[in-house]
mmCIF file of C-alpha atoms in Angstrom:
data_model
loop_
_atom_site.group_PDB
_atom_site.id
_atom_site.type_symbol
_atom_site.label_atom_id
_atom_site.label_comp_id
_atom_site.label_asym_id
_atom_site.label_seq_id
_atom_site.Cartn_x
_atom_site.Cartn_y
_atom_site.Cartn_z
ATOM 1 C CA HIS Q 1 -54.862 5.493 14.551
ATOM 2 C CA PRO Q 2 -55.656 6.861 17.995
ATOM 3 C CA ALA Q 3 -53.500 5.652 20.857
ATOM 4 C CA ALA Q 4 -54.875 2.595 22.626
ATOM 5 C CA ASP Q 5 -53.730 3.883 26.002
ATOM 6 C CA PHE Q 6 -51.962 6.819 27.590
ATOM 7 C CA GLU Q 7 -48.515 5.206 27.459
ATOM 8 C CA GLU Q 8 -48.843 4.620 23.720
ATOM 9 C CA LEU Q 9 -49.740 8.291 23.287
ATOM 10 C CA ILE Q 10 -46.672 9.383 25.279
ATOM 11 C CA ASP Q 11 -44.438 6.959 23.373
ATOM 12 C CA GLY Q 12 -45.741 8.378 20.086
ATOM 13 C CA TYR Q 13 -44.984 11.903 21.228
ATOM 14 C CA PHE Q 14 -41.413 10.987 22.115
ATOM 15 C CA ALA Q 15 -40.906 9.170 18.810
ATOM 16 C CA ASP Q 16 -42.010 12.351 17.017
ATOM 17 C CA LEU Q 17 -39.785 14.477 19.250
ATOM 18 C CA ALA Q 18 -36.772 12.258 18.501
ATOM 19 C CA ASP Q 19 -37.427 12.605 14.761
ATOM 20 C CA HIS Q 20 -37.730 16.383 15.086
ATOM 21 C CA VAL Q 21 -34.511 16.675 17.105
ATOM 22 C CA SER Q 22 -32.705 14.596 14.485
ATOM 23 C CA VAL Q 23 -33.903 16.886 11.684
ATOM 24 C CA CYS Q 24 -32.964 20.013 13.647
ATOM 25 C CA ASN Q 25 -29.498 18.626 14.391
ATOM 26 C CA ARG Q 26 -28.953 17.863 10.722
ATOM 27 C CA GLU Q 27 -30.072 21.367 9.698
ATOM 28 C CA TYR Q 28 -27.749 22.892 12.301
ATOM 29 C CA VAL Q 29 -24.788 20.890 10.989
ATOM 30 C CA TYR Q 30 -25.562 21.985 7.430
ATOM 31 C CA LYS Q 31 -25.598 25.629 8.515
ATOM 32 C CA LEU Q 32 -22.259 25.254 10.303
ATOM 33 C CA LEU Q 33 -20.681 23.474 7.350
ATOM 34 C CA GLU Q 34 -21.969 26.136 4.964
ATOM 35 C CA ALA Q 35 -20.605 28.890 7.219
ATOM 36 C CA ALA Q 36 -17.220 27.148 7.310
ATOM 37 C CA ARG Q 37 -17.223 26.689 3.532
ATOM 38 C CA ASN Q 38 -17.922 30.375 3.009
ATOM 39 C CA GLY Q 39 -15.464 31.583 5.630
ATOM 40 C CA GLN Q 40 -18.243 32.896 7.824
ATOM 41 C CA GLN Q 41 -17.403 31.172 11.100
ATOM 42 C CA PRO Q 42 -17.429 33.507 14.095
ATOM 43 C CA GLN Q 43 -13.653 33.761 14.506
ATOM 44 C CA ARG Q 44 -13.893 36.643 16.957
ATOM 45 C CA ALA Q 45 -15.467 34.382 19.578
ATOM 46 C CA SER Q 46 -12.793 31.758 18.992
ATOM 47 C CA CYS Q 47 -10.065 34.378 19.517
ATOM 48 C CA LEU Q 48 -11.305 34.884 23.067
ATOM 49 C CA ILE Q 49 -11.188 31.219 24.095
ATOM 50 C CA ASP Q 50 -7.777 29.917 25.214
ATOM 51 C CA ASP Q 51 -8.289 26.376 24.012
ATOM 52 C CA CYS Q 52 -9.255 27.562 20.538
ATOM 53 C CA ILE Q 53 -6.112 29.663 20.342
ATOM 54 C CA SER Q 54 -3.775 26.895 21.509
ATOM 55 C CA LYS Q 55 -5.374 24.319 19.180
ATOM 56 C CA GLY Q 56 -5.695 26.724 16.273
ATOM 57 C CA ARG Q 57 -9.346 25.690 15.858
ATOM 58 C CA SER Q 58 -12.625 27.583 16.072
ATOM 59 C CA VAL Q 59 -15.339 26.829 18.594
ATOM 60 C CA TYR Q 60 -17.147 25.009 15.788
ATOM 61 C CA GLN Q 61 -14.118 22.825 15.013
ATOM 62 C CA ASP Q 62 -13.760 21.305 18.496
ATOM 63 C CA GLY Q 63 -11.465 24.110 19.604
ATOM 64 C CA ALA Q 64 -13.071 24.731 22.986
ATOM 65 C CA LYS Q 65 -12.292 22.363 25.830
ATOM 66 C CA TYR Q 66 -15.804 22.697 27.218
ATOM 67 C CA SER Q 67 -18.586 22.434 24.705
ATOM 68 C CA GLN Q 68 -22.267 22.235 25.394
ATOM 69 C CA THR Q 69 -25.561 22.926 23.742
ATOM 70 C CA GLN Q 70 -28.630 24.037 25.637
ATOM 71 C CA PRO Q 71 -31.816 23.616 23.617
ATOM 72 C CA ASN Q 72 -34.807 25.167 25.322
ATOM 73 C CA LEU Q 73 -38.175 23.458 25.171
ATOM 74 C CA VAL Q 74 -40.414 26.479 25.587
ATOM 75 C CA GLY Q 75 -43.913 25.249 26.323
ATOM 76 C CA PHE Q 76 -43.001 22.505 28.776
ATOM 77 C CA ALA Q 77 -45.747 23.619 31.178
ATOM 78 C CA ASN Q 78 -48.294 23.467 28.334
ATOM 79 C CA LEU Q 79 -47.028 20.007 27.398
ATOM 80 C CA CYS Q 80 -47.549 18.783 30.960
ATOM 81 C CA ASP Q 81 -50.981 20.386 31.257
ATOM 82 C CA SER Q 82 -52.079 19.009 27.888
ATOM 83 C CA PHE Q 83 -51.036 15.466 28.690
ATOM 84 C CA ILE Q 84 -52.636 15.657 32.144
ATOM 85 C CA ALA Q 85 -55.911 16.864 30.566
ATOM 86 C CA ILE Q 86 -55.835 14.062 27.981
ATOM 87 C CA ARG Q 87 -55.016 11.441 30.602
ATOM 88 C CA LYS Q 88 -57.843 12.598 32.857
ATOM 89 C CA LEU Q 89 -60.542 13.295 30.255
ATOM 90 C CA VAL Q 90 -59.868 10.502 27.772
ATOM 91 C CA PHE Q 91 -58.189 7.648 29.607
ATOM 92 C CA GLU Q 92 -59.372 7.960 33.222
ATOM 93 C CA GLU Q 93 -62.751 9.728 33.283
ATOM 94 C CA LYS Q 94 -63.601 8.614 29.736
ATOM 95 C CA LYS Q 95 -65.592 11.812 29.099
ATOM 96 C CA LEU Q 96 -64.359 11.883 25.479
ATOM 97 C CA THR Q 97 -62.467 9.778 22.982
ATOM 98 C CA LEU Q 98 -59.086 11.043 21.867
ATOM 99 C CA PRO Q 99 -60.348 11.936 18.352
ATOM 100 C CA GLU Q 100 -63.277 13.846 19.905
ATOM 101 C CA PHE Q 101 -60.959 15.773 22.209
ATOM 102 C CA LEU Q 102 -58.532 16.585 19.390
ATOM 103 C CA GLN Q 103 -61.420 17.866 17.270
ATOM 104 C CA ILE Q 104 -62.593 20.134 20.102
ATOM 105 C CA VAL Q 105 -59.069 21.480 20.593
ATOM 106 C CA ALA Q 106 -58.650 21.986 16.826
ATOM 107 C CA HIS Q 107 -61.732 24.226 16.949
ATOM 108 C CA ASN Q 108 -60.452 26.113 20.019
ATOM 109 C CA PHE Q 109 -63.252 24.761 22.258
ATOM 110 C CA GLU Q 110 -65.901 26.499 20.127
ATOM 111 C CA GLY Q 111 -69.259 25.436 21.573
ATOM 112 C CA ASN Q 112 -67.451 23.628 24.410
ATOM 113 C CA THR Q 113 -66.968 26.365 26.976
ATOM 114 C CA PRO Q 114 -68.008 24.107 29.895
ATOM 115 C CA LEU Q 115 -65.297 21.608 28.957
ATOM 116 C CA ARG Q 116 -62.691 24.348 28.704
ATOM 117 C CA SER Q 117 -63.770 25.703 32.097
ATOM 118 C CA TYR Q 118 -63.539 22.213 33.572
ATOM 119 C CA ILE Q 119 -59.986 21.834 32.268
ATOM 120 C CA VAL Q 120 -58.908 25.281 33.468
ATOM 121 C CA ASN Q 121 -60.623 25.230 36.863
ATOM 122 C CA ARG Q 122 -60.887 21.590 37.917
ATOM 123 C CA LEU Q 123 -57.926 19.686 36.506
ATOM 124 C CA PRO Q 124 -54.483 19.872 38.128
ATOM 125 C CA HIS Q 125 -51.851 22.031 36.419
ATOM 126 C CA TYR Q 126 -48.066 22.213 36.306
ATOM 127 C CA GLY Q 127 -46.489 24.770 38.625
ATOM 128 C CA ASN Q 128 -49.109 24.529 41.366
ATOM 129 C CA ASP Q 129 -47.275 22.154 43.708
ATOM 130 C CA VAL Q 130 -49.507 19.183 42.856
ATOM 131 C CA GLU Q 131 -47.532 16.004 43.524
ATOM 132 C CA GLU Q 132 -49.168 14.000 40.722
ATOM 133 C CA VAL Q 133 -48.365 16.677 38.126
ATOM 134 C CA ASP Q 134 -44.865 17.331 39.482
ATOM 135 C CA ARG Q 135 -44.051 13.609 39.330
ATOM 136 C CA PHE Q 136 -45.389 13.417 35.768
ATOM 137 C CA ALA Q 137 -43.400 16.521 34.759
ATOM 138 C CA ALA Q 138 -40.229 14.954 36.183
ATOM 139 C CA GLN Q 139 -40.872 11.812 34.112
ATOM 140 C CA LEU Q 140 -41.365 13.896 30.971
ATOM 141 C CA ALA Q 141 -38.185 15.864 31.670
ATOM 142 C CA GLU Q 142 -36.174 12.637 32.075
ATOM 143 C CA ARG Q 143 -37.501 11.303 28.789
ATOM 144 C CA ILE Q 144 -36.694 14.596 27.079
ATOM 145 C CA LYS Q 145 -33.122 14.363 28.376
ATOM 146 C CA GLY Q 146 -32.981 10.833 26.994
ATOM 147 C CA VAL Q 147 -34.069 11.975 23.531
ATOM 148 C CA PHE Q 148 -31.264 14.519 23.383
ATOM 149 C CA LYS Q 149 -28.709 12.128 24.835
ATOM 150 C CA LYS Q 150 -29.514 9.497 22.202
ATOM 151 C CA SER Q 151 -29.620 11.967 19.335
ATOM 152 C CA GLY Q 152 -26.179 13.362 19.900
ATOM 153 C CA VAL Q 153 -25.572 16.996 19.193
ATOM 154 C CA TYR Q 154 -23.018 18.190 16.682
ATOM 155 C CA ASN Q 155 -19.809 19.405 18.234
ATOM 156 C CA ALA Q 156 -21.054 19.408 21.814
ATOM 157 C CA ALA Q 157 -19.677 17.278 24.574
ATOM 158 C CA ARG Q 158 -22.836 17.861 26.588
ATOM 159 C CA CYS Q 159 -26.419 18.617 25.750
ATOM 160 C CA ILE Q 160 -28.425 20.173 28.565
ATOM 161 C CA PRO Q 161 -32.035 20.673 27.473
ATOM 162 C CA GLY Q 162 -33.989 23.267 29.404
ATOM 163 C CA THR Q 163 -37.688 23.519 30.124
ATOM 164 C CA PHE Q 164 -37.944 27.142 31.149
ATOM 165 C CA SER Q 165 -39.670 29.941 29.310
ATOM 166 C CA TYR Q 166 -38.241 33.404 29.002
ATOM 167 C CA HIS Q 167 -40.195 34.577 25.974
ATOM 168 C CA ASN Q 168 -42.677 37.437 26.039
ATOM 169 C CA HIS Q 169 -42.338 38.262 29.720
ATOM 170 C CA ALA Q 170 -42.125 41.955 28.977
ATOM 171 C CA GLU Q 171 -43.643 43.903 26.163
ATOM 172 C CA GLU Q 172 -43.193 47.512 25.199
#
């Protein structure tokens, strides 16, 4: 069913994100356990870390004193922009229902060029020093941190999720 309000939509997104993080964590643990079972742990890295040497444990067996994981949520700017567009178009301006908007997006705005232009040229966007969007982005980032904090990450004392993008900046 479509979300009754914007907060319900956001809550649904974060419930899905929490489920996804849980699945990814489980898959990561399985890969590490399989590597350990087959003797394929990266021992060379462990040989270069003092704490691993003194404990006689690899980095994947709690050998390192400092352990952290840094998942990167590439697409954070798109997430912010998408939610801002939905909030404005569906819940504030009421130009469309959520199912209508999702259908338009699913068809890549085919036959809806004016709407796409309105979103691109008239709605506020992340990264343009717009206080409303920056405040919303900060709220999203805090909730993302909360998802990772609650989920726990295998063998990491700290989980520091990032929201930067470094993909495809240079092509040959």
